[in-house]
mmCIF file of C-alpha atoms and ligand atoms in Angstrom:
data_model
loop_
_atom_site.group_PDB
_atom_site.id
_atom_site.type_symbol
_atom_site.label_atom_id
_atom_site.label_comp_id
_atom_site.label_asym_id
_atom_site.label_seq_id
_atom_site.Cartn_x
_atom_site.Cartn_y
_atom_site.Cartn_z
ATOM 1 C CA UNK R 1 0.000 0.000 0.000
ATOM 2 C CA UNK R 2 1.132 3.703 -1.148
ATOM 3 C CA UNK R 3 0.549 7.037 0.870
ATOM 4 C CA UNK R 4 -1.291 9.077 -2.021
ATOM 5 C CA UNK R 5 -2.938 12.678 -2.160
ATOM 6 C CA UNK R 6 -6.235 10.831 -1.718
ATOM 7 C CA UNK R 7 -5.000 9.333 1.888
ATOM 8 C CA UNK R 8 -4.426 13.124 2.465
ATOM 9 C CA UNK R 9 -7.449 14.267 1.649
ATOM 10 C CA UNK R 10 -9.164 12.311 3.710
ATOM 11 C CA UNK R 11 -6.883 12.892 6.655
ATOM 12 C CA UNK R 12 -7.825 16.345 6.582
ATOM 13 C CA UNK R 13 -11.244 15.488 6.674
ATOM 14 C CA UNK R 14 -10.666 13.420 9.423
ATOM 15 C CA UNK R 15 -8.793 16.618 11.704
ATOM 16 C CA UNK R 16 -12.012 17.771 10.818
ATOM 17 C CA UNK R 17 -14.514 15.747 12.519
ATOM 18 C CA UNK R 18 -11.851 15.723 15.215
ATOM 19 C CA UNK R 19 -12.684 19.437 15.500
ATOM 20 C CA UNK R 20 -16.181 18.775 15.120
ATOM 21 C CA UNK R 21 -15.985 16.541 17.872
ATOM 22 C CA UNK R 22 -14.354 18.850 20.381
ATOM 23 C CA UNK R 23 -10.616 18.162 19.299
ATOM 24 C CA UNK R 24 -8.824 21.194 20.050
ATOM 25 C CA UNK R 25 -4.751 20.692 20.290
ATOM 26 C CA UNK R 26 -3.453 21.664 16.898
ATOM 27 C CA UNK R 27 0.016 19.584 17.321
ATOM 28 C CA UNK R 28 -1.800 16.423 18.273
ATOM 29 C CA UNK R 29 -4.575 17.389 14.896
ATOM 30 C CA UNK R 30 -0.918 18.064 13.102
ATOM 31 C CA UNK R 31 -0.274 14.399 13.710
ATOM 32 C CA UNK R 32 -3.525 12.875 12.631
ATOM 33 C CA UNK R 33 -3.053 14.911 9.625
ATOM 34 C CA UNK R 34 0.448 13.351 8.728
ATOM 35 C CA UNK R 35 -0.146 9.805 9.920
ATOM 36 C CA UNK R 36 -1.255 7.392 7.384
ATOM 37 C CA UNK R 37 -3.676 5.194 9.564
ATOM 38 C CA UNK R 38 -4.635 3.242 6.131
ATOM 39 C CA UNK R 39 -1.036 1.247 6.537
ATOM 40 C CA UNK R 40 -1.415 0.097 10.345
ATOM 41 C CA UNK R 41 -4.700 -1.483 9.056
ATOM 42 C CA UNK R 42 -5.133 -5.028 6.564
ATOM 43 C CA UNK R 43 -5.258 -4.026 3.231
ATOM 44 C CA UNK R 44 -8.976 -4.572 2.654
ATOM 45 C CA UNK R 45 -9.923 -1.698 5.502
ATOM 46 C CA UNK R 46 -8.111 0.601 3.404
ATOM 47 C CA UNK R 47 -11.352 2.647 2.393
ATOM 48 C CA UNK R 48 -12.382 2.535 5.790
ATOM 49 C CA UNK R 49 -9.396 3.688 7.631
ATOM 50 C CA UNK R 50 -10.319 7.195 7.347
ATOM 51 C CA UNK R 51 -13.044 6.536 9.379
ATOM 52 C CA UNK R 52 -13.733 7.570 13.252
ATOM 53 C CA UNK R 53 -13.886 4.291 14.386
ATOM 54 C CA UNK R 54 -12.165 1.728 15.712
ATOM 55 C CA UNK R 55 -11.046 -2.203 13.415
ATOM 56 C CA UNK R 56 -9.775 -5.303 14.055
ATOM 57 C CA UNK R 57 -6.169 -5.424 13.934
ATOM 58 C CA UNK R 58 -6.320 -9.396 14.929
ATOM 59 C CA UNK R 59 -5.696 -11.315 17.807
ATOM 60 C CA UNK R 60 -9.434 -10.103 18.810
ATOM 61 C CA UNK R 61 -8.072 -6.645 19.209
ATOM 62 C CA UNK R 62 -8.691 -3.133 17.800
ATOM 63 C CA UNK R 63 -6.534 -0.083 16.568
ATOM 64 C CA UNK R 64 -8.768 2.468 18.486
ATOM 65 C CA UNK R 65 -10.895 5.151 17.085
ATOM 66 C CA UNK R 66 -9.063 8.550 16.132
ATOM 67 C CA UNK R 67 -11.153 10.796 18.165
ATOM 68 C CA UNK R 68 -10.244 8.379 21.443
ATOM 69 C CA UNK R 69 -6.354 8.405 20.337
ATOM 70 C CA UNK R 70 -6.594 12.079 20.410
ATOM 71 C CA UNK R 71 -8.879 12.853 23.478
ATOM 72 C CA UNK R 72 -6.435 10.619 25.155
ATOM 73 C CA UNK R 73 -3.381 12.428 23.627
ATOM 74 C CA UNK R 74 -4.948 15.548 24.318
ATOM 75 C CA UNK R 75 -5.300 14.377 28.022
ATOM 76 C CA UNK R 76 -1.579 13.769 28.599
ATOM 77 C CA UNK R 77 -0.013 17.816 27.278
ATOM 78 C CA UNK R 78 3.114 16.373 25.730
ATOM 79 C CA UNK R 79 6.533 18.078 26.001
ATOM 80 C CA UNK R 80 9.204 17.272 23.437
ATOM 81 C CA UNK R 81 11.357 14.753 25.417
ATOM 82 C CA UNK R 82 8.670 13.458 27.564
ATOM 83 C CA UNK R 83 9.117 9.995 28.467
ATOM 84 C CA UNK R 84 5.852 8.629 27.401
ATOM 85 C CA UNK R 85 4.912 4.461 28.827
ATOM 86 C CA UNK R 86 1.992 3.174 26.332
ATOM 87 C CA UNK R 87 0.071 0.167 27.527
ATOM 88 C CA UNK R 88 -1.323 -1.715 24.684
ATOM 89 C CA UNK R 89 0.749 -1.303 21.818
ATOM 90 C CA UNK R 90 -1.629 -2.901 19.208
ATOM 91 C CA UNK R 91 -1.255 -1.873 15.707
ATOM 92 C CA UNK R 92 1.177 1.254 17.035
ATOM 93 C CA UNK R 93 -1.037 3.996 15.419
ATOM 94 C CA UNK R 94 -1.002 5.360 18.806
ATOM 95 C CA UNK R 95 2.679 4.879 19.317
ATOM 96 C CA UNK R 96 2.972 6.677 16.220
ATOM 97 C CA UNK R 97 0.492 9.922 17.164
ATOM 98 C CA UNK R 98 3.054 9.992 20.536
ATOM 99 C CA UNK R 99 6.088 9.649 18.349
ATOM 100 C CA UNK R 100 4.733 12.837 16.036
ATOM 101 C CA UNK R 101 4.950 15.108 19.556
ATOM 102 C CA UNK R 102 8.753 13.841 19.719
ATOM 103 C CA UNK R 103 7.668 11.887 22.834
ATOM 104 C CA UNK R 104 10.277 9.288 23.481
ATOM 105 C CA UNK R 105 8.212 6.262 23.943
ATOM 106 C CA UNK R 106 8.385 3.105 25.508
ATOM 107 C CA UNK R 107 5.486 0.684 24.884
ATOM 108 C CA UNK R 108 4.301 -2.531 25.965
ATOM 109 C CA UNK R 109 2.057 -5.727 24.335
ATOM 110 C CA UNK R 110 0.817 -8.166 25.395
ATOM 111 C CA UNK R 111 -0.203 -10.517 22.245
ATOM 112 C CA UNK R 112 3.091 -11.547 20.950
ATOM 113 C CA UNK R 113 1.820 -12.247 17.893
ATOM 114 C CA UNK R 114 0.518 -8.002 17.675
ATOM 115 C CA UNK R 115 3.909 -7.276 19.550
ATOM 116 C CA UNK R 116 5.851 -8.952 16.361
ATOM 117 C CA UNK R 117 4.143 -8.384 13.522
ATOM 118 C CA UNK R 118 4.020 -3.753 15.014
ATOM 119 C CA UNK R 119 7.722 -4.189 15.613
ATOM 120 C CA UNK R 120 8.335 -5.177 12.400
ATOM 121 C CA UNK R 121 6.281 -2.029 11.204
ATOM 122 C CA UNK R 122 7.529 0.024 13.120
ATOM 123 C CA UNK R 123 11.390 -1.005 11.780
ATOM 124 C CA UNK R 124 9.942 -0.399 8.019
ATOM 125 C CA UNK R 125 8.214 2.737 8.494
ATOM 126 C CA UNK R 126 11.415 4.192 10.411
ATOM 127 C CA UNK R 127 9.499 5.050 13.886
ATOM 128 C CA UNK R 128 11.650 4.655 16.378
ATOM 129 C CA UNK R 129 9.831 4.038 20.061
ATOM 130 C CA UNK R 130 12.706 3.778 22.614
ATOM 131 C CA UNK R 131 11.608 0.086 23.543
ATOM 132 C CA UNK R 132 8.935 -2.491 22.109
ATOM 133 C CA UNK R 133 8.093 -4.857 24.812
ATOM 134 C CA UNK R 134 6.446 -7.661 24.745
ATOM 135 C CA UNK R 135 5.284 -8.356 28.220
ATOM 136 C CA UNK R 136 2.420 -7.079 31.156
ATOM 137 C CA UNK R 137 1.395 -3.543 31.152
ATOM 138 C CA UNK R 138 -0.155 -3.859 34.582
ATOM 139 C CA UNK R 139 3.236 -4.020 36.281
ATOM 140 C CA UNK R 140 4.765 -0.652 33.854
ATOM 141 C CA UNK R 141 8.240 -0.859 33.176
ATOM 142 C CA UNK R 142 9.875 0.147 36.738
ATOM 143 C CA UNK R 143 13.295 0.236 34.882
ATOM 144 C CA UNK R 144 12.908 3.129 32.797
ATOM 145 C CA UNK R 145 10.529 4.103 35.334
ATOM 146 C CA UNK R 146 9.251 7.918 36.443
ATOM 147 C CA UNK R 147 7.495 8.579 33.655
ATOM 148 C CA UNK R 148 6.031 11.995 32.589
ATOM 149 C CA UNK R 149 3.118 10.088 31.271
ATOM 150 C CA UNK R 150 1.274 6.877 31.526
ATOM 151 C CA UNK R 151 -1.423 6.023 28.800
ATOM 152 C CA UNK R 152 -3.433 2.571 28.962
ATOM 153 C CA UNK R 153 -5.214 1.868 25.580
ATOM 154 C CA UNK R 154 -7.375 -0.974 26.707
ATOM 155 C CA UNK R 155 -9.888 -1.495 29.536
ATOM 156 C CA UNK R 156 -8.588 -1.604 32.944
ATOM 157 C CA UNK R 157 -10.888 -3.321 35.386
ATOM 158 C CA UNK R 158 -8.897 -1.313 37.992
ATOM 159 C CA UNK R 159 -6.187 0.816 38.159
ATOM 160 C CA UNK R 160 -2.302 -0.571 38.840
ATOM 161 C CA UNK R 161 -0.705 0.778 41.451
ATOM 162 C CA UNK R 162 2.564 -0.206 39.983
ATOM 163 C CA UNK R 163 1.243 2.421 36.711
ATOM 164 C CA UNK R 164 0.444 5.378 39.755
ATOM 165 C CA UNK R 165 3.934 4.734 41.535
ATOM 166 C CA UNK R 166 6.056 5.047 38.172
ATOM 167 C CA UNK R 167 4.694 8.632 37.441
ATOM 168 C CA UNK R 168 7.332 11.628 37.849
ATOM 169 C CA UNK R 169 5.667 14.403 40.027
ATOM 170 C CA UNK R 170 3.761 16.418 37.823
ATOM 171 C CA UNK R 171 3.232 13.369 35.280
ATOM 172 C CA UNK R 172 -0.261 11.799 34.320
ATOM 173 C CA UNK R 173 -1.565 8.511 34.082
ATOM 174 C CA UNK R 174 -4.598 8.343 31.321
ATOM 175 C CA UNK R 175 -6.239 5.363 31.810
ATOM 176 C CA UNK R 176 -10.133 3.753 30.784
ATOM 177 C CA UNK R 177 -11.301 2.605 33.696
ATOM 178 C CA UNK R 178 -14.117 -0.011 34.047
ATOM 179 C CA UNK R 179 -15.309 -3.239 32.795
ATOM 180 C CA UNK R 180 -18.506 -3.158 29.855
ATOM 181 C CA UNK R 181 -17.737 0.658 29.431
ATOM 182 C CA UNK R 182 -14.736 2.573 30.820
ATOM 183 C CA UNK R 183 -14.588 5.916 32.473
ATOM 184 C CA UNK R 184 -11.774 8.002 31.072
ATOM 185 C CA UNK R 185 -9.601 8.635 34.006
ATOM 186 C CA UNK R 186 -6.888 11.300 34.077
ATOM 187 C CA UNK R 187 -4.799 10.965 37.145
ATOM 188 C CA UNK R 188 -2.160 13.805 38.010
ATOM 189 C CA UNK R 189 0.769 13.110 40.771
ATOM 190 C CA UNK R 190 0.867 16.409 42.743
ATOM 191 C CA UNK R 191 3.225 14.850 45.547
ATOM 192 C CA UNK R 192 5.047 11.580 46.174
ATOM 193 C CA UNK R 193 2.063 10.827 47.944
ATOM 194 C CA UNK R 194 -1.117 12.513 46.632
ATOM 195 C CA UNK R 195 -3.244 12.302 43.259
ATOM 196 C CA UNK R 196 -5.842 14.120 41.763
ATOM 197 C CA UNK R 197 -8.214 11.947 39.785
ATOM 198 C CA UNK R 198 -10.625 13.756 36.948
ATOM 199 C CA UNK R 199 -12.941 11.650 35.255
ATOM 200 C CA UNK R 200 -13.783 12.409 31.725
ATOM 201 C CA UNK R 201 -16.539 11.069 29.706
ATOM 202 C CA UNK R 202 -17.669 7.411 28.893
ATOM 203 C CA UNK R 203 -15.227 5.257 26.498
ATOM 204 C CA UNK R 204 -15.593 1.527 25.007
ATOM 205 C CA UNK R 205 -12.228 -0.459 24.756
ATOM 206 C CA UNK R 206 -11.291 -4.282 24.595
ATOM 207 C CA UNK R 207 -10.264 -5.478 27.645
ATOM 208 C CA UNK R 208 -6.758 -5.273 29.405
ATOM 209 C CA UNK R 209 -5.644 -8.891 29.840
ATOM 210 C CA UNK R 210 -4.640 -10.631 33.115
ATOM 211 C CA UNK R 211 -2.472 -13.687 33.695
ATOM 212 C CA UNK R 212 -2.180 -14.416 29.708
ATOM 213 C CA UNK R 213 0.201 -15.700 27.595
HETATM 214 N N1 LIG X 301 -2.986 1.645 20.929
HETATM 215 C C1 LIG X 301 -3.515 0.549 20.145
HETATM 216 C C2 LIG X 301 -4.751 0.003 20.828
HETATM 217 C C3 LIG X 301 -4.861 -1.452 20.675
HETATM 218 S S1 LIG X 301 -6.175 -2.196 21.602
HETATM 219 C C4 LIG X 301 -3.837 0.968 18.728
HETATM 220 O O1 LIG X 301 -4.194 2.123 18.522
HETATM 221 O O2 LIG X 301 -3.770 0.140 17.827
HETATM 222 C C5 LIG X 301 -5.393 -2.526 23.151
HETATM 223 C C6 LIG X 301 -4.128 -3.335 23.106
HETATM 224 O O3 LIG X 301 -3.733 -3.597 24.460
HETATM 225 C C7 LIG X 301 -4.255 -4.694 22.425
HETATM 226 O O4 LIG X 301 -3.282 -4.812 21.438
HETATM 227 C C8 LIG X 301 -4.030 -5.688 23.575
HETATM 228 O O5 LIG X 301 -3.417 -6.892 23.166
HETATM 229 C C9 LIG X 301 -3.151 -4.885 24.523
HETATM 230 N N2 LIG X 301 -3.165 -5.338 25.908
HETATM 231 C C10 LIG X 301 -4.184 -5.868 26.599
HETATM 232 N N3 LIG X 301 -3.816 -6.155 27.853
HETATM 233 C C11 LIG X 301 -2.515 -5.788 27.977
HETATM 234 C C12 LIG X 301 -1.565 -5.847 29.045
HETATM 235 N N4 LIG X 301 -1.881 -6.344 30.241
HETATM 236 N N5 LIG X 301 -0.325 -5.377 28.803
HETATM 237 C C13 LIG X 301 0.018 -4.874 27.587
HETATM 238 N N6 LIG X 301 -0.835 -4.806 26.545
HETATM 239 C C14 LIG X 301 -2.088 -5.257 26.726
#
């Protein structure tokens, strides 16, 4: 698959509805603008990938919908040079949207078979996280740990303490929260030892996994 003036085109719509939608941060609509979506996506969703919505990527898993990837991107007011932890690699669109706001990125999967076959992409399309990892979001990654942000792209039934523990002072955890539907939950550290939690509007996100693999 090419990257054409069409794909473009309908990028551009896409910022768009974005906008529509409530979308506000130019540098994180900049990066929905240059991101071809239609190549972290099967060939045959190639018309659709334009789309607000979210497609199987395999392994019973989703890339998520644009307007979540930004309202979640939005939610975490990346610096350049933030270290960025991403929970739910997937198809790395996401990884990609953080990569845009010269985030440096560390990200973790937990399907090996997703966790291969984005690596891989990632290598061909020269984006260049800091680490791929194929292992358990739910414990973070205390070795590259404090973090100036934490984003979870998949349903947590809870939230880890090990995520809450690894953020710098200052840094935010964004995290969907809940089991059937998910809570958007934006949690800042203001002290080693105090959070403030903001919940933000109803999301719907496949499950992140326990004790698998
Ligand atoms: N950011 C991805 C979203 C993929 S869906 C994208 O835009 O394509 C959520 C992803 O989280 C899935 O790939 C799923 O396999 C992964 N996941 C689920 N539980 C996980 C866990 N405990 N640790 C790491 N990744 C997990």
């Amino acid at each position: 698959m090419k990257d054409t003036l069409k794909h473009q085109g309908m990028r551009n719509q896409l910022a768009d509805v974005l906008i529509a939608k409530g979308i506000q941060e130019q540098k994180v609509l900049d990066a929905i603008r240059a991101i071809p979506r239609h190549l972290f996506l099967d060939s045959g969703f190639e018309d659709h990938a334009y789309q607000d919505k979210a497609f199987p990527i395999g392994a019973e898993q989703t890339i998520s919908q644009p307007y979540t990837v930004a309202f979640q991107t939005e939610l975490l007011q990346i610096k350049p040079n933030d270290a960025i932890l991403e929970i739910g690699t997937g198809s790395g669109y996401q990884t990609a949207v953080l990569l845009h706001l010269k985030a440096k990125v560390f990200t973790i999967e937990r399907q090996q078979e997703l966790f291969k076959k984005t690596k891989l992409f990632f290598g061909k399309m020269n984006y260049r996280p800091k680490k791929v990892i194929f292992g358990d979001g739910y414990k973070g990654l205390p070795e590259d740990a404090p973090f100036d942000g934490i984003i979870v792209t998949a349903g947590a039934p809870h939230v880890p303490k090990a995520l809450l523990s690894q953020l710098k002072i200052g840094g935010r955890l964004v995290i969907p929260v809940g089991v059937d539907s998910q809570v958007m939950t934006l949690f800042q550290r203001k002290s080693e030892k105090a959070f403030e939690k903001q919940e933000l509007g109803s999301f719907r996100f496949v499950p992140l996994l326990e004790n698998r693999n």
